[in-house]
Structure formats: C-alpha cells, structure tokens
Amino acid sequence: MNPMSTWFQIARSLLAPSASDCLICGQKTQVSSEIPEVCKICQTSIPWIRNPRCSKCGRHVGCPDCSRSSDPIPIICNRSAVAYTSVMREVLGQYKYRGNERLAPVLGLMLDRAYMVLQAERGQPRGEGSRQNHSRLPAIKGKFKCISRAGLWQADLLVPVPVSNARLAERGFNQAERLADVLSRRRRIPQLPLLVRTRHTGKQSFKSRADRLADMKHAFAVNPDPAIRAQFTHWLESAGRQIQSQPLQIIIIDDIYTTGSTIRACAETIQLLIDSLGCTADIYSLTWARS
C-alpha cells in the first residue's frame, strides 16, 4: 500500500467525527452534538413537548384529567421534556430497571429542556430591578454560588420525589434525585431531599387514576433527618431576608407524570411545611416524560 495513502487514511480517521454506540438505538454511528452519546437520527426523533396543550399538567394532547377535575391542584403547573412513547419507555426502562447509568446525564440534559420551557413561560424574575444586584438564595451545603441572571425567571430549590426503601434497595438509586442532580449542576439551583416516603406503594403503572390518587394520600412526609431539616431551616431563614414578601419558587422533580397523584401528594406535603414556617411558595413540577 502507498505510504502516503496510508498516512492520509489515518489522518482522515483522526479528524473525522468519532462514532460510538447510540444509547437509544444501540447502533454505532455519528453522535449528535446536542445530546451526548445519542445519534443524530435518534436525536431528531425525540418526541419533545415544545408547546404543551394543557397549560396545567403540560400534556401534549387533549387532557381530560385537568378539564374534568374540580379539585384544586397544589402546583402552578407541570412541564415535561418528552412524550412517553414506546421508544421513550424503552429508554427509561434501560436506565431505571436495567441499570444503564450512562443514560443519567442524557435524561438530565433532556429534562433541562422542560426547565427552559417553564423558564420562558414564567418570564421576568420576581421583583425585577430590585434583585438584579443581589445574590440569589443561599446555597445548600455550599455547593453552588447562585447568582441572579437579569431577565430570567429562576427556581430557588429543587425537591426530588423520594422512593421507598424497598425500591431504593431494588434499584440502588433514586432516578428523580439523579435527574435533579443534573439540573442542579446545570442551572446552579440547590436541591434537597426534603421528602421521604412513609410507605411502599407498589408499582403505579397498573393502577387506575382513582387508585393512584387514593394510594398516594399520606404517602410522603417531611424528611425527619435533623441535618436535612437544619439545612432547610437555615436556608429558608437566609432566603427570607433576601426575597422579603416574594414566594419561594420550588420545583418537584420526577421521571414521569401520569395522573399527577405523586406530584400532588408531594406538593401538599411541601406546602404544609412552608405554611407551618410562616412562608409562601409557588410550587411547580418538572418531569422527564408526560404519559
């Protein structure tokens, strides 16, 4: 073989975009520049929810749940990154049930799209003009240096939906907490495991809407860990001096929104805690997928 030709082939292979196994389809192909370790074909086929049809739950199609229910919903709104199609179900299954942890940053990056939708909808920050030269709420555990960005609404705290001890032992991790970790680092918003499950509720996927709502009643409580409670109380006291009469902006994080029963129960628990401390809060939720 011509040495010059061999050299040219080596140089071209080094300069060409690298190919790797796509985390969605498994094919070895050129990856997308937007979503790491996902190929261009799969990236373009992701069912993003860019324009939610239901302004409350963020569903991408007609939503009978929100329109027919007269019960007050304890969140401002939910926003989800993607529609829960069969492909997205398989992706979540690889991560959640089969332990493919390489998907964690990918799903977290996808969740960030939902945060951007919510951020755009909320518009200007609270007290625009009065807080632009002040530090944002104090960081929990000193992890973040949260600085206000003029012109952008920002959340103050992320709260992941907790899993039961049985589920944690089964999977080895809390998928909502992992999602919150990615979003927390990316947006520099502190997160805190403020809630715990009081009982194991079993798999919700086979239950009716009514059964889910009933099953989730009193399923969550404020985390009794003194360290967590002390962190939150200290953070809240410091926050109160900065935001004055403005409500805290709290986002609950989970992987899937189906009937909203889990989010509702978590929001009610958080609201009771906030009320007991003499504060106010606007509570939202972000989920990776909306079924």
XYZ file of C-alpha atoms in Angstrom:
291
model
C 0.000 0.000 0.000
C 1.187 3.518 -0.805
C 2.641 5.042 2.428
C 1.122 8.414 1.527
C -2.289 6.816 1.084
C -1.972 5.029 4.430
C -0.995 8.255 6.153
C -3.949 10.038 4.537
C -6.411 7.390 5.768
C -5.042 7.607 9.320
C -5.242 11.406 9.290
C -8.796 11.347 7.955
C -9.891 8.877 10.628
C -8.412 11.087 13.339
C -10.114 14.215 12.025
C -13.479 12.616 11.304
C -16.239 12.810 13.962
C -15.999 9.791 16.221
C -18.648 7.121 16.103
C -19.937 5.303 19.156
C -22.856 3.126 20.201
C -26.015 5.236 20.432
C -27.626 4.908 23.855
C -31.102 4.778 22.282
C -30.835 2.562 19.189
C -27.552 0.824 20.039
C -26.105 1.406 16.573
C -22.518 2.558 16.125
C -22.886 5.842 14.310
C -22.052 9.519 14.441
C -23.428 11.072 17.618
C -25.472 14.234 17.890
C -23.835 17.454 19.019
C -26.904 18.291 21.163
C -27.412 15.107 23.175
C -24.209 13.234 24.134
C -23.988 9.556 23.148
C -27.217 9.750 21.128
C -27.021 9.510 17.347
C -28.336 12.198 15.040
C -31.233 10.065 13.810
C -32.468 9.279 17.321
C -31.939 12.877 18.442
C -34.167 14.204 15.675
C -36.859 11.636 16.530
C -37.102 12.525 20.235
C -40.772 13.487 20.900
C -40.079 16.850 22.584
C -43.023 18.650 24.154
C -42.325 22.181 22.943
C -45.846 23.560 23.111
C -47.890 21.897 25.876
C -51.568 21.687 25.036
C -52.669 21.592 28.680
C -51.330 24.643 30.486
C -51.670 22.922 33.864
C -50.141 19.459 33.542
C -48.110 20.075 30.400
C -49.703 17.307 28.368
C -49.066 17.449 24.632
C -52.559 16.237 23.681
C -56.049 16.913 24.999
C -56.181 16.450 28.760
C -59.460 15.163 30.256
C -57.908 14.860 33.733
C -57.385 18.589 34.246
C -60.560 19.676 32.440
C -62.949 17.380 34.320
C -61.427 17.648 37.787
C -62.794 20.259 40.182
C -60.177 19.513 42.853
C -57.603 22.253 43.390
C -54.154 21.232 42.188
C -51.385 22.296 44.584
C -48.882 23.174 41.851
C -48.738 26.117 39.484
C -48.057 23.764 36.588
C -46.072 20.756 35.393
C -43.797 20.716 32.395
C -42.300 17.606 30.827
C -39.483 17.207 28.342
C -40.852 14.415 26.152
C -43.995 12.470 25.382
C -43.891 8.970 26.866
C -43.835 6.997 23.623
C -42.837 3.352 23.321
C -39.279 4.389 22.437
C -39.029 6.688 25.449
C -40.472 3.916 27.642
C -37.681 1.616 26.484
C -35.061 4.301 27.161
C -36.326 4.829 30.704
C -36.503 1.078 31.217
C -32.844 0.706 30.277
C -31.921 3.275 32.897
C -34.444 2.694 35.659
C -34.768 -1.085 35.651
C -31.688 -2.403 33.823
C -29.112 -0.119 35.404
C -27.697 1.630 32.332
C -26.254 4.556 34.276
C -24.735 6.113 31.158
C -28.228 7.397 30.463
C -28.373 9.531 33.641
C -26.711 12.659 32.188
C -28.636 12.228 28.929
C -32.022 12.160 30.672
C -30.978 15.057 32.889
C -29.970 17.099 29.853
C -33.330 16.310 28.273
C -35.096 17.433 31.467
C -33.292 20.743 31.142
C -35.381 21.368 28.007
C -38.501 21.271 30.177
C -36.894 23.743 32.562
C -36.234 26.112 29.656
C -39.890 25.878 28.602
C -41.019 26.693 32.142
C -38.482 29.491 32.412
C -39.683 31.068 29.171
C -43.312 30.842 30.275
C -42.656 32.437 33.659
C -40.927 35.398 32.045
C -39.243 38.049 34.159
C -37.846 37.317 37.618
C -39.667 38.319 40.765
C -39.112 41.905 41.784
C -37.311 42.706 38.523
C -34.991 45.618 39.064
C -34.904 45.162 42.827
C -32.889 41.915 42.999
C -30.615 42.088 39.995
C -27.667 43.296 42.068
C -28.164 40.855 44.915
C -27.078 37.267 45.408
C -29.738 34.650 44.917
C -30.854 32.370 47.692
C -28.028 30.838 49.710
C -26.572 27.565 48.536
C -27.364 24.366 50.413
C -24.215 22.565 51.587
C -22.193 25.361 49.988
C -22.313 23.613 46.625
C -23.456 26.487 44.495
C -22.781 30.141 44.023
C -26.240 31.122 42.843
C -26.259 34.484 41.129
C -29.366 36.113 39.683
C -29.495 36.393 35.911
C -31.238 39.578 34.860
C -34.296 38.963 32.718
C -34.686 35.261 33.544
C -37.032 33.578 35.978
C -35.159 31.139 38.169
C -36.234 28.414 40.552
C -34.959 28.634 44.127
C -34.978 24.959 45.115
C -35.326 21.519 43.520
C -37.005 18.737 45.506
C -36.754 15.199 44.054
C -39.623 12.784 44.564
C -38.352 10.157 47.043
C -38.528 6.405 46.531
C -39.304 3.851 49.209
C -36.550 1.930 50.954
C -37.673 -1.210 49.138
C -37.421 0.480 45.745
C -34.065 2.032 46.644
C -32.699 -1.387 47.616
C -34.048 -2.871 44.378
C -32.613 -0.231 42.013
C -29.707 1.100 44.027
C -30.551 4.721 43.254
C -33.370 7.259 43.120
C -33.904 8.232 39.480
C -35.605 11.529 40.393
C -32.656 12.517 42.552
C -30.243 11.768 39.711
C -32.304 13.941 37.352
C -32.356 16.721 39.931
C -28.566 16.433 40.309
C -28.006 17.089 36.608
C -30.414 20.019 36.517
C -28.989 21.391 39.763
C -25.450 21.458 38.420
C -26.506 22.786 35.033
C -28.702 25.608 36.368
C -26.881 26.165 39.653
C -30.041 25.651 41.661
C -29.683 23.887 45.021
C -31.542 20.638 45.553
C -32.514 18.998 48.811
C -34.101 15.596 49.644
C -36.807 17.376 51.614
C -39.302 14.488 51.461
C -39.387 10.796 52.352
C -41.840 8.023 51.554
C -43.816 6.921 54.559
C -44.760 3.595 52.985
C -44.116 1.451 49.945
C -46.961 1.956 47.472
C -46.033 -0.658 44.881
C -45.931 -0.131 41.125
C -48.349 2.537 39.953
C -48.330 1.654 36.244
C -51.075 -0.967 36.583
C -53.417 1.116 38.741
C -56.346 3.306 37.735
C -56.335 7.059 38.253
C -58.650 6.745 41.273
C -56.471 4.018 42.804
C -53.330 6.101 42.307
C -54.857 9.150 43.947
C -56.038 7.078 46.913
C -52.741 5.202 47.147
C -50.695 8.394 47.302
C -52.608 10.004 50.161
C -50.249 10.433 53.115
C -47.504 8.578 51.216
C -44.978 11.364 51.815
C -43.673 13.259 54.810
C -41.008 15.830 55.542
C -37.596 14.210 55.846
C -37.044 13.595 59.592
C -33.257 13.691 59.260
C -32.191 16.503 61.635
C -29.363 17.505 59.295
C -31.740 17.931 56.343
C -34.247 19.851 58.435
C -31.496 22.102 59.829
C -30.151 22.810 56.333
C -33.589 23.709 55.043
C -34.466 25.892 58.021
C -31.174 27.773 57.840
C -31.528 28.185 54.076
C -35.103 29.382 54.461
C -34.208 31.936 57.114
C -31.435 33.342 54.955
C -33.695 33.309 51.919
C -36.403 35.220 53.765
C -34.080 38.144 54.307
C -33.434 38.370 50.565
C -36.794 37.715 48.922
C -38.845 39.598 51.533
C -42.521 39.012 50.729
C -41.961 37.159 47.452
C -42.932 33.448 47.338
C -40.217 30.844 47.098
C -40.063 29.135 43.709
C -39.849 25.373 44.339
C -39.754 22.651 41.680
C -40.570 18.996 42.365
C -38.574 16.642 40.112
C -39.700 13.204 38.910
C -39.258 10.932 35.903
C -42.873 10.547 34.683
C -46.118 12.461 35.107
C -49.124 10.181 34.581
C -52.111 11.174 36.708
C -50.235 13.687 38.819
C -51.057 11.825 42.032
C -47.415 11.585 43.127
C -46.681 15.233 42.358
C -49.890 16.308 44.081
C -49.054 14.419 47.277
C -45.505 15.801 47.347
C -46.693 19.361 46.727
C -49.265 19.149 49.511
C -46.595 17.988 51.966
C -44.214 20.774 50.942
C -46.989 23.356 51.166
C -47.887 22.287 54.707
C -44.236 22.626 55.709
C -43.903 26.065 54.127
C -47.139 27.238 55.760
C -46.004 25.981 59.162
C -42.878 28.121 58.853
C -44.845 31.247 58.021
C -43.597 31.459 54.433
C -45.185 31.305 50.996
C -44.171 29.289 47.959
C -45.095 28.764 44.333
C -44.681 25.059 43.646
C -44.069 23.594 40.179
C -43.033 20.206 38.861
C -40.734 19.050 36.093
C -40.749 15.506 34.786
C -38.708 13.850 32.101
C -41.790 12.399 30.385
C -45.546 13.034 30.209
C -47.678 9.975 29.519
